[in-house]
CSV table of C-alpha atoms in Angstrom, one decimal:
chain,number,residue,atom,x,y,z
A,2,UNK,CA,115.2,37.2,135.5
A,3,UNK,CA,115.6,41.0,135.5
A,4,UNK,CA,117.5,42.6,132.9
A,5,UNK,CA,121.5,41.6,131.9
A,6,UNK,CA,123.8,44.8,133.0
A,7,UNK,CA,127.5,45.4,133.0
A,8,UNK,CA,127.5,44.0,136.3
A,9,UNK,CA,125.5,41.1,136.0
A,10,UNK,CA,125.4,39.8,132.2
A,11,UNK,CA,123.3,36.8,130.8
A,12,UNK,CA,125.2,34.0,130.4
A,13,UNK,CA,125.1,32.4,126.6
A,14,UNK,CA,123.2,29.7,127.7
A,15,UNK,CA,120.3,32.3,128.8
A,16,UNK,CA,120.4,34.5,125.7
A,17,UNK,CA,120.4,31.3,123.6
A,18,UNK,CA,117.4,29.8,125.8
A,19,UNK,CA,115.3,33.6,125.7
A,20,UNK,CA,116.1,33.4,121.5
A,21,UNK,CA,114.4,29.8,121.5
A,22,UNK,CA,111.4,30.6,123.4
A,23,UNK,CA,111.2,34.1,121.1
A,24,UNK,CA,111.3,31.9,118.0
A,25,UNK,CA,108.9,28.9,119.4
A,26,UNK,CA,106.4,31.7,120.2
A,27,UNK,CA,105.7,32.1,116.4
A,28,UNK,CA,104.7,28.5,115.8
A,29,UNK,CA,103.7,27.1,112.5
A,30,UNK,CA,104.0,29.3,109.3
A,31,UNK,CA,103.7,29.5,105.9
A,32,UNK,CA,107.0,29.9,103.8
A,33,UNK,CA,107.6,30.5,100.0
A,34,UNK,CA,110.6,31.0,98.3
A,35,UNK,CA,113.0,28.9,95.9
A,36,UNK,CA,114.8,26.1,96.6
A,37,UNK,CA,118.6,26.8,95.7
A,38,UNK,CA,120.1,23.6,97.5
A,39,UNK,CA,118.6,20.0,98.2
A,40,UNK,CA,120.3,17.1,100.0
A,41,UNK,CA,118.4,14.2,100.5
A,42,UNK,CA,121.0,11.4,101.0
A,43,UNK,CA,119.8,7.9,100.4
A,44,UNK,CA,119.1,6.3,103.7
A,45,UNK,CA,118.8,9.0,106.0
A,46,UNK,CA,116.0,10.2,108.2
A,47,UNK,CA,116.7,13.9,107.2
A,48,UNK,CA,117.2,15.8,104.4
A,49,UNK,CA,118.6,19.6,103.9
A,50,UNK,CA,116.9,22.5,102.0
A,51,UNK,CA,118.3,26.0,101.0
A,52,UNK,CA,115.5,28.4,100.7
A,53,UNK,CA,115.7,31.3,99.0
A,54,UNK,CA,114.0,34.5,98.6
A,55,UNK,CA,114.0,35.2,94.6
A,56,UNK,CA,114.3,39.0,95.4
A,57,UNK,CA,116.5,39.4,98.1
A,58,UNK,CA,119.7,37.8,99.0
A,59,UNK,CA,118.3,36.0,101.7
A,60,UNK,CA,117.7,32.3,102.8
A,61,UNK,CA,116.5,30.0,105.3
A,62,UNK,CA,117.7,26.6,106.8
A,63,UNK,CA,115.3,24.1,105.7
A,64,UNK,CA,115.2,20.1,107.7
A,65,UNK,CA,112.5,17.8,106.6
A,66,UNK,CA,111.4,14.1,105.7
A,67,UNK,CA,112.9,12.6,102.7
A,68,UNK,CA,109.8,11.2,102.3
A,69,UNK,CA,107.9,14.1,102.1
A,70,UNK,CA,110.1,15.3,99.1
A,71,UNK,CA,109.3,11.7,97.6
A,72,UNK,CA,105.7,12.1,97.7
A,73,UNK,CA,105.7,15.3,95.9
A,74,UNK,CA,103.1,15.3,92.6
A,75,UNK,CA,106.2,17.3,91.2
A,76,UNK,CA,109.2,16.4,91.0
A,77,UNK,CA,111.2,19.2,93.4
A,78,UNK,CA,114.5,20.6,91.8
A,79,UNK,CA,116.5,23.1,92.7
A,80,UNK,CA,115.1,26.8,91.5
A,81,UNK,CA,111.3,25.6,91.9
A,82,UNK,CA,108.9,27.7,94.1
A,83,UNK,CA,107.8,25.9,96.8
A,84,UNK,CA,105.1,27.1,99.4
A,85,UNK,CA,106.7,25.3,102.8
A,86,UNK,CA,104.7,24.9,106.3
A,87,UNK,CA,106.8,24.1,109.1
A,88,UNK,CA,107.4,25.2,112.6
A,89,UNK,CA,110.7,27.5,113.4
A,90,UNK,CA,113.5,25.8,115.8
A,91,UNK,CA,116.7,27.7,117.2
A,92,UNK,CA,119.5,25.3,118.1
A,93,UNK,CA,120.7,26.6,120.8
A,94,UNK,CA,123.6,24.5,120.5
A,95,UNK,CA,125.0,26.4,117.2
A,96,UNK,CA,123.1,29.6,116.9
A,97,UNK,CA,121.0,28.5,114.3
A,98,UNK,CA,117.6,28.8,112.6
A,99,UNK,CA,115.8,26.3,110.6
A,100,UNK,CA,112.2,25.6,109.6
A,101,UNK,CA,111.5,21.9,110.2
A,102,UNK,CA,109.2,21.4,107.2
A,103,UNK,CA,105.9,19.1,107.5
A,104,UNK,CA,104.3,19.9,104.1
A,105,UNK,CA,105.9,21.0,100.6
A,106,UNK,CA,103.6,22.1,97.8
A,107,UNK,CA,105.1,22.8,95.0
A,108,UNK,CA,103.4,26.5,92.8
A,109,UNK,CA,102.1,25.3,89.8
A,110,UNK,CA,102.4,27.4,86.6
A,111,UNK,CA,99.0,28.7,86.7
A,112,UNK,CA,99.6,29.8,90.1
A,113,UNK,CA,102.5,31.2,88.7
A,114,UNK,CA,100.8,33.1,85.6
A,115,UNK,CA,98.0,34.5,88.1
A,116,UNK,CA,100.5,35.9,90.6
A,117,UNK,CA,102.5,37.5,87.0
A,118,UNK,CA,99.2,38.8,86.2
A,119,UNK,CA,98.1,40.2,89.3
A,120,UNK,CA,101.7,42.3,89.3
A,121,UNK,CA,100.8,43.4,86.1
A,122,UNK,CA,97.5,44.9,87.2
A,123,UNK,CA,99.2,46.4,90.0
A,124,UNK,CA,102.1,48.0,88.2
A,125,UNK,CA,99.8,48.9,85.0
A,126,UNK,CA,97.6,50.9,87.4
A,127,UNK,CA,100.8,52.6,89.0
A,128,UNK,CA,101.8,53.5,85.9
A,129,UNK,CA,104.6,51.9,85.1
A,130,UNK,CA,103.7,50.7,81.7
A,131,UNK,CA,103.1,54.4,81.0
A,132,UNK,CA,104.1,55.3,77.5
A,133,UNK,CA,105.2,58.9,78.8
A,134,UNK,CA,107.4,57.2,80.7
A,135,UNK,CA,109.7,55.8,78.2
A,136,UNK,CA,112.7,57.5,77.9
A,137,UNK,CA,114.1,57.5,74.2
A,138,UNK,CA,117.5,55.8,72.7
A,139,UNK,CA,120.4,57.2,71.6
A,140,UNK,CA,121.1,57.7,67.7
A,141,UNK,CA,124.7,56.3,68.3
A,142,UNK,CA,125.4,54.7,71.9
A,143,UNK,CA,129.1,55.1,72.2
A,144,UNK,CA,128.9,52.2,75.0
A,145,UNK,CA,126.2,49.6,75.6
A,146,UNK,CA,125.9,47.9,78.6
A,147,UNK,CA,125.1,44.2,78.0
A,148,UNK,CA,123.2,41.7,80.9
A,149,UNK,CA,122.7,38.1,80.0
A,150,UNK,CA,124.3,34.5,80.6
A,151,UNK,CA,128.0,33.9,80.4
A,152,UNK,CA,128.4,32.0,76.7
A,153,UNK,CA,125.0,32.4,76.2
A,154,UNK,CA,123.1,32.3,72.6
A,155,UNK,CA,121.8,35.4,73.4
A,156,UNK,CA,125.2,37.0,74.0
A,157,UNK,CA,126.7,36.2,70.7
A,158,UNK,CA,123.7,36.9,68.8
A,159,UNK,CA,123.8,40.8,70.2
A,160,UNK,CA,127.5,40.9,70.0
A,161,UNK,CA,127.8,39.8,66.5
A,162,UNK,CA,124.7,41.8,65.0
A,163,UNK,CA,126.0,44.9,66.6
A,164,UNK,CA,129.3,44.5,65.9
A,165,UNK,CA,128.4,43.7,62.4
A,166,UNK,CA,126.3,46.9,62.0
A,167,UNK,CA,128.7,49.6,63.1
A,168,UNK,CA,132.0,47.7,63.9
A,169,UNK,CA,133.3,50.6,66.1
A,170,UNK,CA,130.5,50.0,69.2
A,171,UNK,CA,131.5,48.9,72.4
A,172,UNK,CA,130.0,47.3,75.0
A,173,UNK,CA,130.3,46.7,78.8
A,174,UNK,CA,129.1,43.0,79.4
A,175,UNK,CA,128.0,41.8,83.0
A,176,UNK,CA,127.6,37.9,83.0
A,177,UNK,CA,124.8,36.8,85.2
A,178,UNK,CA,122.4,34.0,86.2
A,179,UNK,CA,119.1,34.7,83.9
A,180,UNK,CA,116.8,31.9,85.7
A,181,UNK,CA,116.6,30.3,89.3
A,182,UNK,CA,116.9,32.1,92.9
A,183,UNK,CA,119.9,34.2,92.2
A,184,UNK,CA,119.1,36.0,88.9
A,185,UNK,CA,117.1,38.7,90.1
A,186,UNK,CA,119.8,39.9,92.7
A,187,UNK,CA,122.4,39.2,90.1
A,188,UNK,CA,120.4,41.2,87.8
A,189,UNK,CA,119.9,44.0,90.5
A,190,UNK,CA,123.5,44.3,91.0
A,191,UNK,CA,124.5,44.2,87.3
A,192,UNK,CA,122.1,47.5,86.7
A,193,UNK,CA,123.6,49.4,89.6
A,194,UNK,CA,127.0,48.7,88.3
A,195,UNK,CA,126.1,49.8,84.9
A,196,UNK,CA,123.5,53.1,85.8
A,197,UNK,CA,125.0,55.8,84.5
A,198,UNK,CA,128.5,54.4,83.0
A,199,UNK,CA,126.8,53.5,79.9
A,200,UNK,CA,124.4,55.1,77.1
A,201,UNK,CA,122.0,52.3,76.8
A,202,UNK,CA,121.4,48.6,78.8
A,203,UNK,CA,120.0,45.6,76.7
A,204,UNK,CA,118.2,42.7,79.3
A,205,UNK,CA,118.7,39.9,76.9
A,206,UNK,CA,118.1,36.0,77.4
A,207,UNK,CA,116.7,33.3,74.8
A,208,UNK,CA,113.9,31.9,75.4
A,209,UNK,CA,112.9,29.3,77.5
A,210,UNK,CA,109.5,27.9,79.6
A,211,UNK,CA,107.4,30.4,82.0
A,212,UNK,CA,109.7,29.4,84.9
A,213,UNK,CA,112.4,30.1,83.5
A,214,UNK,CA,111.7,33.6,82.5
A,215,UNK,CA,109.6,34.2,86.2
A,216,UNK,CA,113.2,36.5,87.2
A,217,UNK,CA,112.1,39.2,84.7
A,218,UNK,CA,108.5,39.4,85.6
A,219,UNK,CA,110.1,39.9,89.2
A,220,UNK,CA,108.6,43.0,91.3
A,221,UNK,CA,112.0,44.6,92.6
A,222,UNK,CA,113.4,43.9,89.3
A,223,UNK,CA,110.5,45.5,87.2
A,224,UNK,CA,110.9,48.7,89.5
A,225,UNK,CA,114.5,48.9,89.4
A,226,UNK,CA,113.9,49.3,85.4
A,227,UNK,CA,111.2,51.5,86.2
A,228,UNK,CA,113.6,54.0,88.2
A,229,UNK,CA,116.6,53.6,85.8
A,230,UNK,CA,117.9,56.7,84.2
A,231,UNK,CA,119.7,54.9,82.0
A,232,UNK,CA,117.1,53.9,79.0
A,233,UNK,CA,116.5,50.3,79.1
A,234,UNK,CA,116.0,47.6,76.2
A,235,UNK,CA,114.2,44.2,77.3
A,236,UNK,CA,114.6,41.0,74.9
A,237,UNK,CA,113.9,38.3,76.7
A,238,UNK,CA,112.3,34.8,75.1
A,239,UNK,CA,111.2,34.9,71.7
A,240,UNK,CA,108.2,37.2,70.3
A,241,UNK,CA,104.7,35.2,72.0
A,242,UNK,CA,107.0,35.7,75.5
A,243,UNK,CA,105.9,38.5,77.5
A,244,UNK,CA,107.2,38.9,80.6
A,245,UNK,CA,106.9,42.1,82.7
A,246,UNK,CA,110.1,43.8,82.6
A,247,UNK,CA,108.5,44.6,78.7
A,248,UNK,CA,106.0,46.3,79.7
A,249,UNK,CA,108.5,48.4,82.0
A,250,UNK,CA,111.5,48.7,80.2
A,251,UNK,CA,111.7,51.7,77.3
A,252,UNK,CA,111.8,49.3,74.7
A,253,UNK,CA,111.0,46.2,74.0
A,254,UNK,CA,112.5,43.4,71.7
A,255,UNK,CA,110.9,40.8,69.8
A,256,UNK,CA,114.6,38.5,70.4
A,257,UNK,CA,118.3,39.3,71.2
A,258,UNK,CA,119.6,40.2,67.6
A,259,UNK,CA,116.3,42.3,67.3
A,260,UNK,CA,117.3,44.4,70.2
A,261,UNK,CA,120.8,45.2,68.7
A,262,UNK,CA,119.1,46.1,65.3
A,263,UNK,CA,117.4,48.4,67.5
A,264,UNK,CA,120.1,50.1,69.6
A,265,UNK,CA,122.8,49.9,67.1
A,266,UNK,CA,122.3,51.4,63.7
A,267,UNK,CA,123.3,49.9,60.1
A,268,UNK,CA,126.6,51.7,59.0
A,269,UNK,CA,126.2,50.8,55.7
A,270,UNK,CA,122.8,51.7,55.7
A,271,UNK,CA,123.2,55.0,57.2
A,272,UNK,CA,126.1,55.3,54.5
A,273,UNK,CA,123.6,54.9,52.1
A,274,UNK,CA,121.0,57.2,53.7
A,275,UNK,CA,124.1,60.0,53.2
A,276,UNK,CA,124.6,59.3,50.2
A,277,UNK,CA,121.4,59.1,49.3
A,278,UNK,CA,120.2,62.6,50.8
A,279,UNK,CA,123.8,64.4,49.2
A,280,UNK,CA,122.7,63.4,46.2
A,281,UNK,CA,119.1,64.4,46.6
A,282,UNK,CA,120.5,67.8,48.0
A,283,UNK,CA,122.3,68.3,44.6
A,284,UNK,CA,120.2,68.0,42.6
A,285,UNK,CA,117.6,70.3,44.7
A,286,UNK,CA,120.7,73.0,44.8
A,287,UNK,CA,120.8,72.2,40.5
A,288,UNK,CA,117.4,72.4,40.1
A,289,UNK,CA,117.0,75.8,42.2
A,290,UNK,CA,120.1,77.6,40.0
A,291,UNK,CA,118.6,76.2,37.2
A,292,UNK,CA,114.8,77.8,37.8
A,293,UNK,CA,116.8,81.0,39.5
A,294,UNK,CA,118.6,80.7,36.2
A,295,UNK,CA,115.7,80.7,34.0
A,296,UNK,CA,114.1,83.4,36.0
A,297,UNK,CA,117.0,86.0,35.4
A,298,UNK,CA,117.2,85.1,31.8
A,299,UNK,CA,113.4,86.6,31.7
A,300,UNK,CA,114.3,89.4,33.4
A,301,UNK,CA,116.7,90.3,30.8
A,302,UNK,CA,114.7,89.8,28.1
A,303,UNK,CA,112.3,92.3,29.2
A,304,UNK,CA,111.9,95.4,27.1
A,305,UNK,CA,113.0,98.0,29.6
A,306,UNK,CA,116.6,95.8,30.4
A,307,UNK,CA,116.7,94.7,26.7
A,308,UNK,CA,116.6,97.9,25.5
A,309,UNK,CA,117.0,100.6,28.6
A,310,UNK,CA,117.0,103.9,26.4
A,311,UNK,CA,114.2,102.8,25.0
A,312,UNK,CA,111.8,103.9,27.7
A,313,UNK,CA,114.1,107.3,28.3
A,314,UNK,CA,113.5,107.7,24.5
A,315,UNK,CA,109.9,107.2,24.8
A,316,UNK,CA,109.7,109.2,27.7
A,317,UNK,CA,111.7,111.7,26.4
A,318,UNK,CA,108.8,112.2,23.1
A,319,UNK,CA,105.9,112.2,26.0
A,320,UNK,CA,107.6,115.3,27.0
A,321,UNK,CA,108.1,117.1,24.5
A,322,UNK,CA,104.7,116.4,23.1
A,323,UNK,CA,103.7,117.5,26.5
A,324,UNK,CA,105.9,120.7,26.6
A,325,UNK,CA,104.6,121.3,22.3
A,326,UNK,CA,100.8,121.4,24.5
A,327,UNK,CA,101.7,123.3,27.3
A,328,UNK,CA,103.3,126.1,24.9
A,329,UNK,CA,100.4,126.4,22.6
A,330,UNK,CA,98.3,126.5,25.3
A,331,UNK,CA,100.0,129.3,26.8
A,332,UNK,CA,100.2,131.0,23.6
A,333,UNK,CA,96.5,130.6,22.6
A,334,UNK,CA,95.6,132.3,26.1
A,335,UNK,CA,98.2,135.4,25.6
A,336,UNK,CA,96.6,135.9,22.4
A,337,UNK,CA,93.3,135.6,24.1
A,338,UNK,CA,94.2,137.7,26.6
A,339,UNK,CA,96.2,140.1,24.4
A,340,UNK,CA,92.6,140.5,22.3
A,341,UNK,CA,90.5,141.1,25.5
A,342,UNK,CA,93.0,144.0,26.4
A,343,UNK,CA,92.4,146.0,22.8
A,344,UNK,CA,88.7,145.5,23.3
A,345,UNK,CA,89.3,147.1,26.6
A,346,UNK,CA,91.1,149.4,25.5
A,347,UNK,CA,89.1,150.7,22.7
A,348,UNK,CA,86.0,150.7,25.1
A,349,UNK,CA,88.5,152.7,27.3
A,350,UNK,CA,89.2,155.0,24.6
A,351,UNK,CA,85.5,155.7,23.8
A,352,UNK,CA,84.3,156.2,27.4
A,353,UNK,CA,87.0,157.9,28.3
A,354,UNK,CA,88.2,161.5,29.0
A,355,UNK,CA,90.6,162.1,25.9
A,356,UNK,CA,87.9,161.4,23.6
A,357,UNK,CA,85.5,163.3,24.9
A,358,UNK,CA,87.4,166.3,24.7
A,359,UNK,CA,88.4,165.3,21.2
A,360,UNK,CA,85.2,165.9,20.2
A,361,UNK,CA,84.7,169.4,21.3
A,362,UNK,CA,84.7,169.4,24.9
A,363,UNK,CA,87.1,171.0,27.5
A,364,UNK,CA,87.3,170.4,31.3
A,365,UNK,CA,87.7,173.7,33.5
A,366,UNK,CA,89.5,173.9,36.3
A,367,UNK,CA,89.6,176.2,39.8
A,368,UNK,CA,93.3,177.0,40.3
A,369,UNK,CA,94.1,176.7,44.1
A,370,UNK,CA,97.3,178.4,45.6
A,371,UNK,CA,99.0,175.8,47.3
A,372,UNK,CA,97.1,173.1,46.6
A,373,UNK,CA,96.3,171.0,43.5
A,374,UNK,CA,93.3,171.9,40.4
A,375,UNK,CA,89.7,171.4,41.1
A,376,UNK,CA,87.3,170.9,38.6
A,377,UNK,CA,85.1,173.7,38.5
A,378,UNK,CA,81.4,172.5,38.7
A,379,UNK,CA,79.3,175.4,39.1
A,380,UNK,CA,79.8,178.9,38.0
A,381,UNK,CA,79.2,180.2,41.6
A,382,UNK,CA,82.3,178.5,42.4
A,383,UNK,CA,84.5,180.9,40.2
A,384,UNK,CA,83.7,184.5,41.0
A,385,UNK,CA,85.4,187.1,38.6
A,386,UNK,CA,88.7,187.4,38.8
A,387,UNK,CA,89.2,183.4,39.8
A,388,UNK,CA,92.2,181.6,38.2
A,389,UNK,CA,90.9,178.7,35.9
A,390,UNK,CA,92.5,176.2,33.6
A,391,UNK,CA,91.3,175.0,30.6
A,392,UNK,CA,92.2,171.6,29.4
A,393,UNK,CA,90.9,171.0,25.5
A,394,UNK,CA,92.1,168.1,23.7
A,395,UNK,CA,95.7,169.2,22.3
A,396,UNK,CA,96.7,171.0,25.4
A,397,UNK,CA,95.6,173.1,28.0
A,398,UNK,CA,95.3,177.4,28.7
A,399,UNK,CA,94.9,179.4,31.7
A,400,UNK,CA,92.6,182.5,32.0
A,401,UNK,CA,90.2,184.9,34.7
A,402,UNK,CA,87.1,184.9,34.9
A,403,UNK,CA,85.5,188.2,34.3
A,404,UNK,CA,81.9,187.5,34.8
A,405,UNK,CA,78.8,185.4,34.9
A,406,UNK,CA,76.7,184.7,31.6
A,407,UNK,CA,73.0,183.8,32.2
């Protein structure tokens, strides 16, 4: 048949029949998933299964044998994982896909624990556990956002600690399924609402067996916490429990009441803290003005600010002792110069021109007109009749010459 246009549509019949042979094509498969819903009537040749995909909101039509469900080794109930393997049918008649189921196997616990370990490995070497990672609390969350079970333990216990603790907190609770198929997209949907609305989120549940916590060990969960910018608190089970979304979240809990301990602090006790640390200040601040107290106290009772003048007094005797030396010194080398002079001058007087004349002598002199005296020094310098001046020791005369005297 060649392709449906405007012109010439498929009928409903043809688009039902084409869906059929699409889905028939796949044949057999192998499902897994949880079953949320289970009808199994007494005396009927068919009974109904819901199954669901834990991490999505997305299920599957289910028919099979009630017998088959009877000769399960375990007991089926609805929220266990189940591995199905059945064959695909589209009922043309309603629109509808179901898996008509020929075996049901019910995952065991250690299957369970292997596949939680082998997401561990896998999101260990991603680094989700990374310490870096973790994204510290707030000192005082002024609103906490809260995901658990409605009327749950687990509730009260974080209420009533934190509330307890510092009575002013206040939280933002969002009630949702903490085990079975729906949790994890309740859970999902619970930390979208509350990213960014709140300071801090607290995962809390009590405890419980290792199905029941399999939600928080969840993939899509475990990222979600991993991506959050919100800082995250995880206390689920009790302290041996360890399910992933510990390892992911930026803190972990040992229980409930633990995690409010740990996101809510102690009023009282950081009263007490105040308190304690005002008082310790105090007495540092009394103990400082004490020692600076001390410390000026010796600084008065030094000599030079117990007695100031002192040291100007002292002073004061240095220099006049030292202005005493100076002035002898000075005198004693007047007086030593004043006794080199009259030795000078006596040897002056002796070599000198005024005594020489005193004892006898007289110096003669040419007399020059216009210019000054000259000492006659040879007898050929004075002809007769040459002007001369004789200097004795008491005065001096003039006279001519008259002649020479051999």
């Amino acid at each position: 048949m060649t392709s449906s246009t405007a012109e010439e549509p498929w009928p409903v019949r043809t688009v039902a029949m084409k869906v059929a042979g699409w889905i028939d094509k796949l044949g057999s498969v192998w499902v897994e998933g949880q079953l949320t819903q289970i009808n199994a009537r007494p005396g009927t040749r068919t009974a109904f299964l819901v199954l669901r995909d834990p991490s999505a909101d997305m299920s599957l039509s289910v028919t099979c044998s009630p017998q088959l469900l009877d000769r399960s080794p375990v007991p089926l109930s609805e929220g266990a994982q189940v591995i199905l393997y059945g064959k695909l049918s589209f009922y043309t008649g309603r629109g509808t896909i179901s898996l008509r189921a020929t075996d049901i196997r019910a995952v065991g616990v250690g299957e369970l624990l292997a596949r939680v370990e082998r997401l561990r490995a896998l999101l260990a070497a991603e680094g989700l556990f990374d310490p870096r990672l973790k994204r510290p609390l707030p000192f005082l969350p002024r609103t906490i956002g809260l995901i658990t079970a409605r009327a749950s333990a687990a509730e009260k216990d974080v209420l009533t600690v934190a509330q307890r603790r510092w009575p002013a907190v206040h939280f933002e609770v969002r009630h949702t399924p903490v085990q079975g198929p729906t949790a994890v997209p309740a859970i999902l949907d619970a930390l979208k609402d509350l990213e960014g609305n709140v300071d801090v989120i607290i995962l809390a549940r009590g405890g419980g067996s290792v199905e029941d916590l399999l939600p928080f060990s969840d993939e899509a969960l475990c990222r979600a916490i991993s991506k959050a910018t919100t800082p995250i608190v995880s206390a689920i089970g009790h302290e041996p429990d360890s399910p992933l979304s510990d390892h992911v979240a930026d803190l972990r809990a040992a229980t409930p009441t633990d995690a409010a301990k740990l996101v809510v602090p102690d009023a009282v006790a950081e009263q007490n803290l105040v308190a304690d640390l005002r008082s310790r200040t105090a007495a540092a601040l009394r103990n400082w003005v004490a020692r600076e107290a001390r410390g000026l106290e010796m600084i008065r009772h030094r000599p030079v600010l117990a007695d100031p003048i002192a040291g100007i007094d002292l002073r004061s005797e240095e220099i006049t002792r030292a202005i005493d030396a100076a002035r002898r010194d000075v005198l004693r080398e007047l007086a030593k110069q004043d006794t080199l002079v009259e030795h000078l001058r006596a040897r002056l007087q002796t070599l000198g021109p005024a005594a020489t004349l005193a004892r006898g002598y007289a110096v003669v002199q040419r007399m020059v007109a216009g210019s000054d005296p000259e000492v006659l020094r040879s007898v050929d310098d004075a002809p007769p009749g040459t002007q001369i001046r004789v200097r004795v020791a008491d005065g001096a005369v003039t006279a001519a010459v008259m002649g020479k005297v051999r």
